[in-house]
PDB file of C-alpha atoms in Angstrom:
ATOM      1  CA  UNK P   7       0.000   0.000   0.000  1.00 53.00           C
ATOM      2  CA  UNK P   8       1.473   3.295  -1.046  1.00 46.00           C
ATOM      3  CA  UNK P   9       2.249   5.524   1.903  1.00 45.00           C
ATOM      4  CA  UNK P  10       1.014   8.630   0.084  1.00 48.00           C
ATOM      5  CA  UNK P  11      -2.492   7.151  -0.085  1.00 73.00           C
ATOM      6  CA  UNK P  12      -2.865   6.457   3.635  1.00 77.00           C
ATOM      7  CA  UNK P  13      -3.732   9.850   5.044  1.00 86.00           C
ATOM      8  CA  UNK P  14      -2.944  11.017   8.574  1.00 85.00           C
ATOM      9  CA  UNK P  15      -5.196   8.732  10.640  1.00 79.00           C
ATOM     10  CA  UNK P  16      -4.372   5.561   8.750  1.00 85.00           C
ATOM     11  CA  UNK P  17      -0.684   6.361   9.009  1.00 88.00           C
ATOM     12  CA  UNK P  18      -1.177   6.958  12.741  1.00 85.00           C
ATOM     13  CA  UNK P  19      -2.877   3.549  13.084  1.00 86.00           C
ATOM     14  CA  UNK P  20      -0.023   1.827  11.251  1.00 89.00           C
ATOM     15  CA  UNK P  21       2.573   3.542  13.452  1.00 89.00           C
ATOM     16  CA  UNK P  22       0.651   2.353  16.525  1.00 89.00           C
ATOM     17  CA  UNK P  23      -0.364  -1.189  15.599  1.00 88.00           C
ATOM     18  CA  UNK P  24       2.673  -2.487  13.720  1.00 91.00           C
ATOM     19  CA  UNK P  25       5.285  -1.772  16.416  1.00 93.00           C
ATOM     20  CA  UNK P  26       2.953  -3.213  19.051  1.00 92.00           C
ATOM     21  CA  UNK P  27       2.498  -6.497  17.189  1.00 92.00           C
ATOM     22  CA  UNK P  28       6.179  -6.674  16.334  1.00 93.00           C
ATOM     23  CA  UNK P  29       7.036  -6.243  20.004  1.00 94.00           C
ATOM     24  CA  UNK P  30       4.535  -8.846  21.247  1.00 94.00           C
ATOM     25  CA  UNK P  31       4.887 -11.580  18.619  1.00 95.00           C
ATOM     26  CA  UNK P  32       7.158 -13.791  16.564  1.00 96.00           C
ATOM     27  CA  UNK P  33       5.326 -14.054  13.270  1.00 96.00           C
ATOM     28  CA  UNK P  34       4.950 -16.869  10.758  1.00 97.00           C
ATOM     29  CA  UNK P  35       2.846 -15.446   7.933  1.00 97.00           C
ATOM     30  CA  UNK P  36       2.069 -17.229   4.688  1.00 97.00           C
ATOM     31  CA  UNK P  37      -0.481 -17.118   1.882  1.00 98.00           C
ATOM     32  CA  UNK P  38      -0.486 -13.359   1.277  1.00 98.00           C
ATOM     33  CA  UNK P  39      -0.475 -14.060  -2.455  1.00 97.00           C
ATOM     34  CA  UNK P  40      -4.122 -15.132  -2.123  1.00 98.00           C
ATOM     35  CA  UNK P  41      -5.184 -11.607  -1.137  1.00 98.00           C
ATOM     36  CA  UNK P  42      -6.130  -9.657  -4.299  1.00 97.00           C
ATOM     37  CA  UNK P  43      -4.022  -6.558  -4.902  1.00 96.00           C
ATOM     38  CA  UNK P  44      -7.144  -4.508  -5.577  1.00 95.00           C
ATOM     39  CA  UNK P  45     -10.896  -4.768  -5.952  1.00 97.00           C
ATOM     40  CA  UNK P  46     -13.589  -5.676  -3.489  1.00 97.00           C
ATOM     41  CA  UNK P  47     -12.890  -8.733  -1.363  1.00 98.00           C
ATOM     42  CA  UNK P  48     -14.486 -10.387   1.668  1.00 98.00           C
ATOM     43  CA  UNK P  49     -12.045 -11.782   4.216  1.00 98.00           C
ATOM     44  CA  UNK P  50     -13.387 -14.294   6.729  1.00 98.00           C
ATOM     45  CA  UNK P  51     -11.283 -14.961   9.831  1.00 98.00           C
ATOM     46  CA  UNK P  52     -11.437 -17.285  12.839  1.00 98.00           C
ATOM     47  CA  UNK P  53     -11.702 -15.412  16.154  1.00 97.00           C
ATOM     48  CA  UNK P  54      -9.762 -16.772  19.128  1.00 97.00           C
ATOM     49  CA  UNK P  55      -8.724 -13.713  21.150  1.00 96.00           C
ATOM     50  CA  UNK P  56      -9.307 -10.011  21.629  1.00 93.00           C
ATOM     51  CA  UNK P  57      -5.676  -9.670  20.529  1.00 94.00           C
ATOM     52  CA  UNK P  58      -6.155 -11.208  17.098  1.00 94.00           C
ATOM     53  CA  UNK P  59      -7.702  -8.187  15.268  1.00 92.00           C
ATOM     54  CA  UNK P  60      -4.414  -6.321  15.676  1.00 92.00           C
ATOM     55  CA  UNK P  61      -2.445  -9.282  14.319  1.00 95.00           C
ATOM     56  CA  UNK P  62      -4.684  -9.869  11.305  1.00 96.00           C
ATOM     57  CA  UNK P  63      -4.849  -6.117  10.584  1.00 94.00           C
ATOM     58  CA  UNK P  64      -1.042  -6.063  10.460  1.00 95.00           C
ATOM     59  CA  UNK P  65      -1.052  -9.140   8.208  1.00 97.00           C
ATOM     60  CA  UNK P  66      -3.589  -7.707   5.739  1.00 97.00           C
ATOM     61  CA  UNK P  67      -1.811  -4.348   5.664  1.00 95.00           C
ATOM     62  CA  UNK P  68       1.523  -6.041   4.919  1.00 95.00           C
ATOM     63  CA  UNK P  69      -0.250  -7.933   2.121  1.00 96.00           C
ATOM     64  CA  UNK P  70      -0.982  -4.557   0.538  1.00 95.00           C
ATOM     65  CA  UNK P  71      -4.602  -3.898   1.539  1.00 96.00           C
ATOM     66  CA  UNK P  72      -6.330  -1.679   4.060  1.00 94.00           C
ATOM     67  CA  UNK P  73      -8.645  -3.792   6.258  1.00 95.00           C
ATOM     68  CA  UNK P  74     -12.158  -2.548   7.066  1.00 93.00           C
ATOM     69  CA  UNK P  75     -13.410  -4.635  10.000  1.00 91.00           C
ATOM     70  CA  UNK P  76     -16.977  -5.221  11.056  1.00 87.00           C
ATOM     71  CA  UNK P  77     -16.571  -4.537  14.781  1.00 77.00           C
ATOM     72  CA  UNK P  78     -18.997  -4.475  17.685  1.00 75.00           C
ATOM     73  CA  UNK P  79     -20.598  -1.077  18.126  1.00 75.00           C
ATOM     74  CA  UNK P  80     -19.590  -0.769  21.785  1.00 75.00           C
ATOM     75  CA  UNK P  81     -15.980  -0.212  20.719  1.00 74.00           C
ATOM     76  CA  UNK P  82     -17.046   2.915  18.862  1.00 76.00           C
ATOM     77  CA  UNK P  83     -18.343   4.385  22.122  1.00 74.00           C
ATOM     78  CA  UNK P  84     -14.931   4.224  23.800  1.00 78.00           C
ATOM     79  CA  UNK P  85     -13.370   7.702  23.974  1.00 72.00           C
ATOM     80  CA  UNK P  86     -10.567   8.226  21.458  1.00 71.00           C
ATOM     81  CA  UNK P  87     -10.763   4.603  20.217  1.00 73.00           C
ATOM     82  CA  UNK P  88     -14.189   5.187  18.698  1.00 75.00           C
ATOM     83  CA  UNK P  89     -12.966   8.260  16.847  1.00 73.00           C
ATOM     84  CA  UNK P  90      -9.940   6.375  15.526  1.00 80.00           C
ATOM     85  CA  UNK P  91     -12.097   3.472  14.346  1.00 77.00           C
ATOM     86  CA  UNK P  92     -14.379   5.797  12.405  1.00 80.00           C
ATOM     87  CA  UNK P  93     -11.457   7.798  11.015  1.00 77.00           C
ATOM     88  CA  UNK P  94      -9.935   4.558   9.743  1.00 77.00           C
ATOM     89  CA  UNK P  95     -13.179   3.434   8.073  1.00 75.00           C
ATOM     90  CA  UNK P  96     -14.121   0.540  10.333  1.00 81.00           C
ATOM     91  CA  UNK P  97     -17.759  -0.596  10.404  1.00 80.00           C
ATOM     92  CA  UNK P  98     -19.828  -0.720  13.628  1.00 80.00           C
ATOM     93  CA  UNK P  99     -22.158  -3.677  14.169  1.00 79.00           C
ATOM     94  CA  UNK P 100     -25.155  -3.111  16.453  1.00 71.00           C
ATOM     95  CA  UNK P 101     -25.900  -6.672  17.492  1.00 67.00           C
ATOM     96  CA  UNK P 102     -29.464  -7.678  18.138  1.00 61.00           C
ATOM     97  CA  UNK P 103     -30.953  -4.358  17.021  1.00 59.00           C
ATOM     98  CA  UNK P 104     -32.678  -3.015  13.930  1.00 60.00           C
ATOM     99  CA  UNK P 105     -29.478  -1.047  13.245  1.00 65.00           C
ATOM    100  CA  UNK P 106     -27.600  -4.293  12.562  1.00 66.00           C
ATOM    101  CA  UNK P 107     -28.698  -4.123   8.922  1.00 78.00           C
ATOM    102  CA  UNK P 108     -26.753  -0.857   8.564  1.00 80.00           C
ATOM    103  CA  UNK P 109     -23.490  -2.752   9.097  1.00 83.00           C
ATOM    104  CA  UNK P 110     -24.322  -5.102   6.240  1.00 87.00           C
ATOM    105  CA  UNK P 111     -25.252  -2.155   4.034  1.00 90.00           C
ATOM    106  CA  UNK P 112     -21.936  -0.451   4.848  1.00 89.00           C
ATOM    107  CA  UNK P 113     -20.022  -3.671   4.218  1.00 92.00           C
ATOM    108  CA  UNK P 114     -21.835  -4.176   0.915  1.00 93.00           C
ATOM    109  CA  UNK P 115     -20.993  -0.618  -0.165  1.00 93.00           C
ATOM    110  CA  UNK P 116     -17.386  -1.141   0.877  1.00 93.00           C
ATOM    111  CA  UNK P 117     -16.965  -4.335  -1.123  1.00 96.00           C
ATOM    112  CA  UNK P 118     -18.651  -2.841  -4.166  1.00 95.00           C
ATOM    113  CA  UNK P 119     -16.390   0.190  -3.774  1.00 95.00           C
ATOM    114  CA  UNK P 120     -13.294  -1.994  -3.956  1.00 96.00           C
ATOM    115  CA  UNK P 121     -12.486  -2.334  -0.256  1.00 95.00           C
ATOM    116  CA  UNK P 122     -11.145  -5.299   1.717  1.00 96.00           C
ATOM    117  CA  UNK P 123     -13.895  -6.020   4.246  1.00 96.00           C
ATOM    118  CA  UNK P 124     -12.987  -8.279   7.174  1.00 96.00           C
ATOM    119  CA  UNK P 125     -15.655 -10.369   8.911  1.00 96.00           C
ATOM    120  CA  UNK P 126     -15.461 -12.697  11.872  1.00 95.00           C
ATOM    121  CA  UNK P 127     -18.302 -15.081  10.898  1.00 95.00           C
ATOM    122  CA  UNK P 128     -18.654 -16.289  14.493  1.00 94.00           C
ATOM    123  CA  UNK P 129     -19.549 -12.750  15.565  1.00 90.00           C
ATOM    124  CA  UNK P 130     -17.458 -13.034  18.727  1.00 91.00           C
ATOM    125  CA  UNK P 131     -14.489 -14.958  20.070  1.00 94.00           C
ATOM    126  CA  UNK P 132     -15.168 -18.674  19.818  1.00 96.00           C
ATOM    127  CA  UNK P 133     -16.762 -20.319  22.824  1.00 94.00           C
ATOM    128  CA  UNK P 134     -15.540 -23.765  21.795  1.00 95.00           C
ATOM    129  CA  UNK P 135     -13.536 -25.020  24.805  1.00 94.00           C
ATOM    130  CA  UNK P 136     -10.342 -25.636  22.807  1.00 96.00           C
ATOM    131  CA  UNK P 137     -10.773 -22.524  20.641  1.00 97.00           C
ATOM    132  CA  UNK P 138     -11.744 -24.354  17.452  1.00 97.00           C
ATOM    133  CA  UNK P 139     -14.194 -22.453  15.222  1.00 96.00           C
ATOM    134  CA  UNK P 140     -17.817 -22.620  16.294  1.00 96.00           C
ATOM    135  CA  UNK P 141     -20.972 -22.354  14.220  1.00 95.00           C
ATOM    136  CA  UNK P 142     -21.096 -18.961  12.531  1.00 95.00           C
ATOM    137  CA  UNK P 143     -23.667 -16.276  11.919  1.00 94.00           C
ATOM    138  CA  UNK P 144     -24.986 -15.586   8.435  1.00 94.00           C
ATOM    139  CA  UNK P 145     -23.578 -12.102   7.789  1.00 93.00           C
ATOM    140  CA  UNK P 146     -20.671 -13.257   5.609  1.00 96.00           C
ATOM    141  CA  UNK P 147     -22.992 -15.461   3.559  1.00 97.00           C
ATOM    142  CA  UNK P 148     -25.425 -12.572   3.054  1.00 95.00           C
ATOM    143  CA  UNK P 149     -22.599 -10.272   1.988  1.00 96.00           C
ATOM    144  CA  UNK P 150     -21.327 -12.805  -0.549  1.00 97.00           C
ATOM    145  CA  UNK P 151     -24.791 -13.388  -2.005  1.00 97.00           C
ATOM    146  CA  UNK P 152     -25.176  -9.618  -2.383  1.00 95.00           C
ATOM    147  CA  UNK P 153     -21.775  -8.953  -3.974  1.00 96.00           C
ATOM    148  CA  UNK P 154     -20.375 -12.288  -5.280  1.00 97.00           C
ATOM    149  CA  UNK P 155     -16.939 -10.894  -4.387  1.00 98.00           C
ATOM    150  CA  UNK P 156     -14.077 -13.350  -3.765  1.00 98.00           C
ATOM    151  CA  UNK P 157     -14.106 -14.626  -0.179  1.00 98.00           C
ATOM    152  CA  UNK P 158     -10.578 -15.168   1.142  1.00 98.00           C
ATOM    153  CA  UNK P 159     -10.244 -17.348   4.271  1.00 98.00           C
ATOM    154  CA  UNK P 160      -7.678 -16.397   6.923  1.00 98.00           C
ATOM    155  CA  UNK P 161      -6.850 -18.510   9.969  1.00 98.00           C
ATOM    156  CA  UNK P 162      -4.533 -17.843  12.859  1.00 98.00           C
ATOM    157  CA  UNK P 163      -3.191 -19.430  15.981  1.00 98.00           C
ATOM    158  CA  UNK P 164      -1.151 -17.743  18.687  1.00 97.00           C
ATOM    159  CA  UNK P 165      -2.946 -14.528  19.746  1.00 97.00           C
ATOM    160  CA  UNK P 166      -4.617 -16.533  22.538  1.00 97.00           C
ATOM    161  CA  UNK P 167      -1.151 -16.679  24.132  1.00 96.00           C
ATOM    162  CA  UNK P 168      -1.335 -12.902  24.530  1.00 96.00           C
ATOM    163  CA  UNK P 169      -4.928 -12.804  25.743  1.00 96.00           C
ATOM    164  CA  UNK P 170      -6.782 -16.033  26.456  1.00 96.00           C
ATOM    165  CA  UNK P 171     -10.566 -15.468  26.420  1.00 94.00           C
ATOM    166  CA  UNK P 172     -11.101 -18.571  28.554  1.00 94.00           C
ATOM    167  CA  UNK P 173      -9.118 -17.185  31.485  1.00 95.00           C
ATOM    168  CA  UNK P 174      -9.195 -13.436  30.716  1.00 94.00           C
ATOM    169  CA  UNK P 175      -5.459 -13.392  31.391  1.00 94.00           C
ATOM    170  CA  UNK P 176      -3.158 -10.976  29.579  1.00 95.00           C
ATOM    171  CA  UNK P 177       0.427 -12.135  28.976  1.00 95.00           C
ATOM    172  CA  UNK P 178       2.778  -9.775  27.180  1.00 93.00           C
ATOM    173  CA  UNK P 179       6.032 -11.692  27.652  1.00 92.00           C
ATOM    174  CA  UNK P 180       7.638 -13.769  26.328  1.00 94.00           C
ATOM    175  CA  UNK P 181       6.720 -12.895  22.772  1.00 95.00           C
ATOM    176  CA  UNK P 182       3.977 -15.137  21.407  1.00 96.00           C
ATOM    177  CA  UNK P 183       4.459 -17.288  18.329  1.00 97.00           C
ATOM    178  CA  UNK P 184       1.658 -16.228  15.976  1.00 97.00           C
ATOM    179  CA  UNK P 185       0.910 -18.042  12.719  1.00 98.00           C
ATOM    180  CA  UNK P 186      -1.449 -16.565  10.126  1.00 98.00           C
ATOM    181  CA  UNK P 187      -2.360 -18.231   6.839  1.00 98.00           C
ATOM    182  CA  UNK P 188      -4.553 -16.971   4.009  1.00 98.00           C
ATOM    183  CA  UNK P 189      -5.984 -19.480   1.569  1.00 98.00           C
ATOM    184  CA  UNK P 190      -7.325 -19.349  -1.960  1.00 98.00           C
ATOM    185  CA  UNK P 191     -10.852 -17.917  -2.238  1.00 98.00           C
ATOM    186  CA  UNK P 192     -13.473 -20.316  -0.924  1.00 98.00           C
ATOM    187  CA  UNK P 193     -15.352 -22.161  -3.658  1.00 98.00           C
ATOM    188  CA  UNK P 194     -18.992 -21.131  -3.276  1.00 98.00           C
ATOM    189  CA  UNK P 195     -20.032 -22.046  -6.813  1.00 97.00           C
ATOM    190  CA  UNK P 196     -22.616 -24.532  -5.500  1.00 97.00           C
ATOM    191  CA  UNK P 197     -24.732 -21.496  -4.582  1.00 97.00           C
ATOM    192  CA  UNK P 198     -24.215 -19.445  -7.760  1.00 94.00           C
ATOM    193  CA  UNK P 199     -27.937 -19.385  -8.507  1.00 92.00           C
ATOM    194  CA  UNK P 200     -29.150 -19.476  -4.901  1.00 93.00           C
ATOM    195  CA  UNK P 201     -31.523 -17.055  -3.277  1.00 92.00           C
ATOM    196  CA  UNK P 202     -30.892 -15.795   0.297  1.00 93.00           C
ATOM    197  CA  UNK P 203     -33.244 -18.208   2.034  1.00 96.00           C
ATOM    198  CA  UNK P 204     -32.583 -19.299   5.610  1.00 96.00           C
ATOM    199  CA  UNK P 205     -31.486 -22.735   4.401  1.00 96.00           C
ATOM    200  CA  UNK P 206     -29.079 -21.289   1.838  1.00 97.00           C
ATOM    201  CA  UNK P 207     -27.568 -18.849   4.332  1.00 97.00           C
ATOM    202  CA  UNK P 208     -27.028 -21.609   6.874  1.00 96.00           C
ATOM    203  CA  UNK P 209     -25.510 -23.944   4.289  1.00 97.00           C
ATOM    204  CA  UNK P 210     -23.042 -21.312   3.081  1.00 98.00           C
ATOM    205  CA  UNK P 211     -22.176 -20.312   6.644  1.00 98.00           C
ATOM    206  CA  UNK P 212     -21.438 -23.900   7.675  1.00 97.00           C
ATOM    207  CA  UNK P 213     -19.347 -24.346   4.532  1.00 98.00           C
ATOM    208  CA  UNK P 214     -17.304 -21.248   5.446  1.00 98.00           C
ATOM    209  CA  UNK P 215     -16.767 -22.331   9.047  1.00 98.00           C
ATOM    210  CA  UNK P 216     -15.786 -25.875   8.098  1.00 97.00           C
ATOM    211  CA  UNK P 217     -13.310 -24.458   5.596  1.00 98.00           C
ATOM    212  CA  UNK P 218     -11.743 -22.258   8.293  1.00 98.00           C
ATOM    213  CA  UNK P 219     -11.697 -25.179  10.738  1.00 97.00           C
ATOM    214  CA  UNK P 220      -9.932 -27.453   8.265  1.00 97.00           C
ATOM    215  CA  UNK P 221      -7.375 -24.761   7.426  1.00 97.00           C
ATOM    216  CA  UNK P 222      -6.678 -24.327  11.129  1.00 97.00           C
ATOM    217  CA  UNK P 223      -5.706 -27.997  11.323  1.00 97.00           C
ATOM    218  CA  UNK P 224      -2.725 -27.097   9.113  1.00 94.00           C
ATOM    219  CA  UNK P 225      -1.417 -24.930  11.962  1.00 95.00           C
ATOM    220  CA  UNK P 226      -2.612 -26.774  15.065  1.00 95.00           C
ATOM    221  CA  UNK P 227      -2.664 -30.372  13.925  1.00 93.00           C
ATOM    222  CA  UNK P 228      -4.918 -32.866  15.648  1.00 92.00           C
ATOM    223  CA  UNK P 229      -8.498 -33.819  14.920  1.00 93.00           C
ATOM    224  CA  UNK P 230     -10.975 -30.947  15.040  1.00 94.00           C
ATOM    225  CA  UNK P 231     -14.416 -31.388  16.591  1.00 92.00           C
ATOM    226  CA  UNK P 232     -17.709 -30.833  14.755  1.00 92.00           C
ATOM    227  CA  UNK P 233     -18.788 -27.203  14.590  1.00 92.00           C
ATOM    228  CA  UNK P 234     -19.675 -26.228  18.128  1.00 86.00           C
ATOM    229  CA  UNK P 235     -23.002 -24.527  18.809  1.00 84.00           C
ATOM    230  CA  UNK P 236     -23.181 -21.964  21.639  1.00 73.00           C
ATOM    231  CA  UNK P 237     -25.593 -23.113  24.346  1.00 68.00           C
ATOM    232  CA  UNK P 238     -27.794 -20.037  24.051  1.00 57.00           C
ATOM    233  CA  UNK P 239     -28.613 -20.851  20.418  1.00 45.00           C
ATOM    234  CA  UNK P 240     -29.689 -24.400  21.101  1.00 39.00           C
ATOM    235  CA  UNK P 241     -33.413 -25.131  20.725  1.00 33.00           C
TER     236      UNK P 241
END
C-alpha cells in the first residue's frame, strides 16, 4: 500500500499497531499471495482472542490492503478509540438491534467500492472449549450473495497466548508465536444461482466455518471437533 495514499489517521494507526504487534509476537505469515491486490474482497477470519484483530490487521496491511473490519458497536463508544475506528473506516455492528442491517449495508458498499472487508463469521471470540471455530452467523454469507466478491479465508493461531478469552489473562512476555495463513478464495459455486433463504444462508455459513476449521488444522494439527453450537442458540 502506497504511503502517500494512507492519510494522517491511517498512518497513525499503522505507526501504533505495527510496532505493538512486532514487540509482542514472533510471526509466521504465509499465503499473502491469495489476497487480491485490488478490488472488493471479503475476508473471513477465525476469532480466538481479543488480541487477534491487531495481528490480522497487520497481516492484511503487509499484504498490501487496508482492512475494514466489522466490529462491535460498543468499541465505537470508547473515547478516542471510537474516533480512531471511524477515522480509519471501520464498520460498527449493532448486534441484536434493527441497526444491525446498517453494518451489512456499509459492508456491501465497501466491497462494491473496492475495499477489503474483514468479517469474523462467528460474531465473537469462539466459545468452543479448545478454541476451534464454532458455528457462525450468516452475515458473511449474506454479503457474498449480495456482492459475489471473492471470499478469502484467513486462519490464525497464537494470539490466545497474549490474551486467552477462557481465562481473561493478559500475557505480554515472552513474545507469542503467531501463525497466520490466508488461503485461496473459498469455492462457493454450488450457490451461484441461490436465493438468500434461511437454508441457503445456513448452508453457506457452515461451509465457510468448516473451511476455516480445516485450514486451522494445518497450523494446530490434531483432529478438530464438529462445529460447536453456543448453548444459548440451542433449541
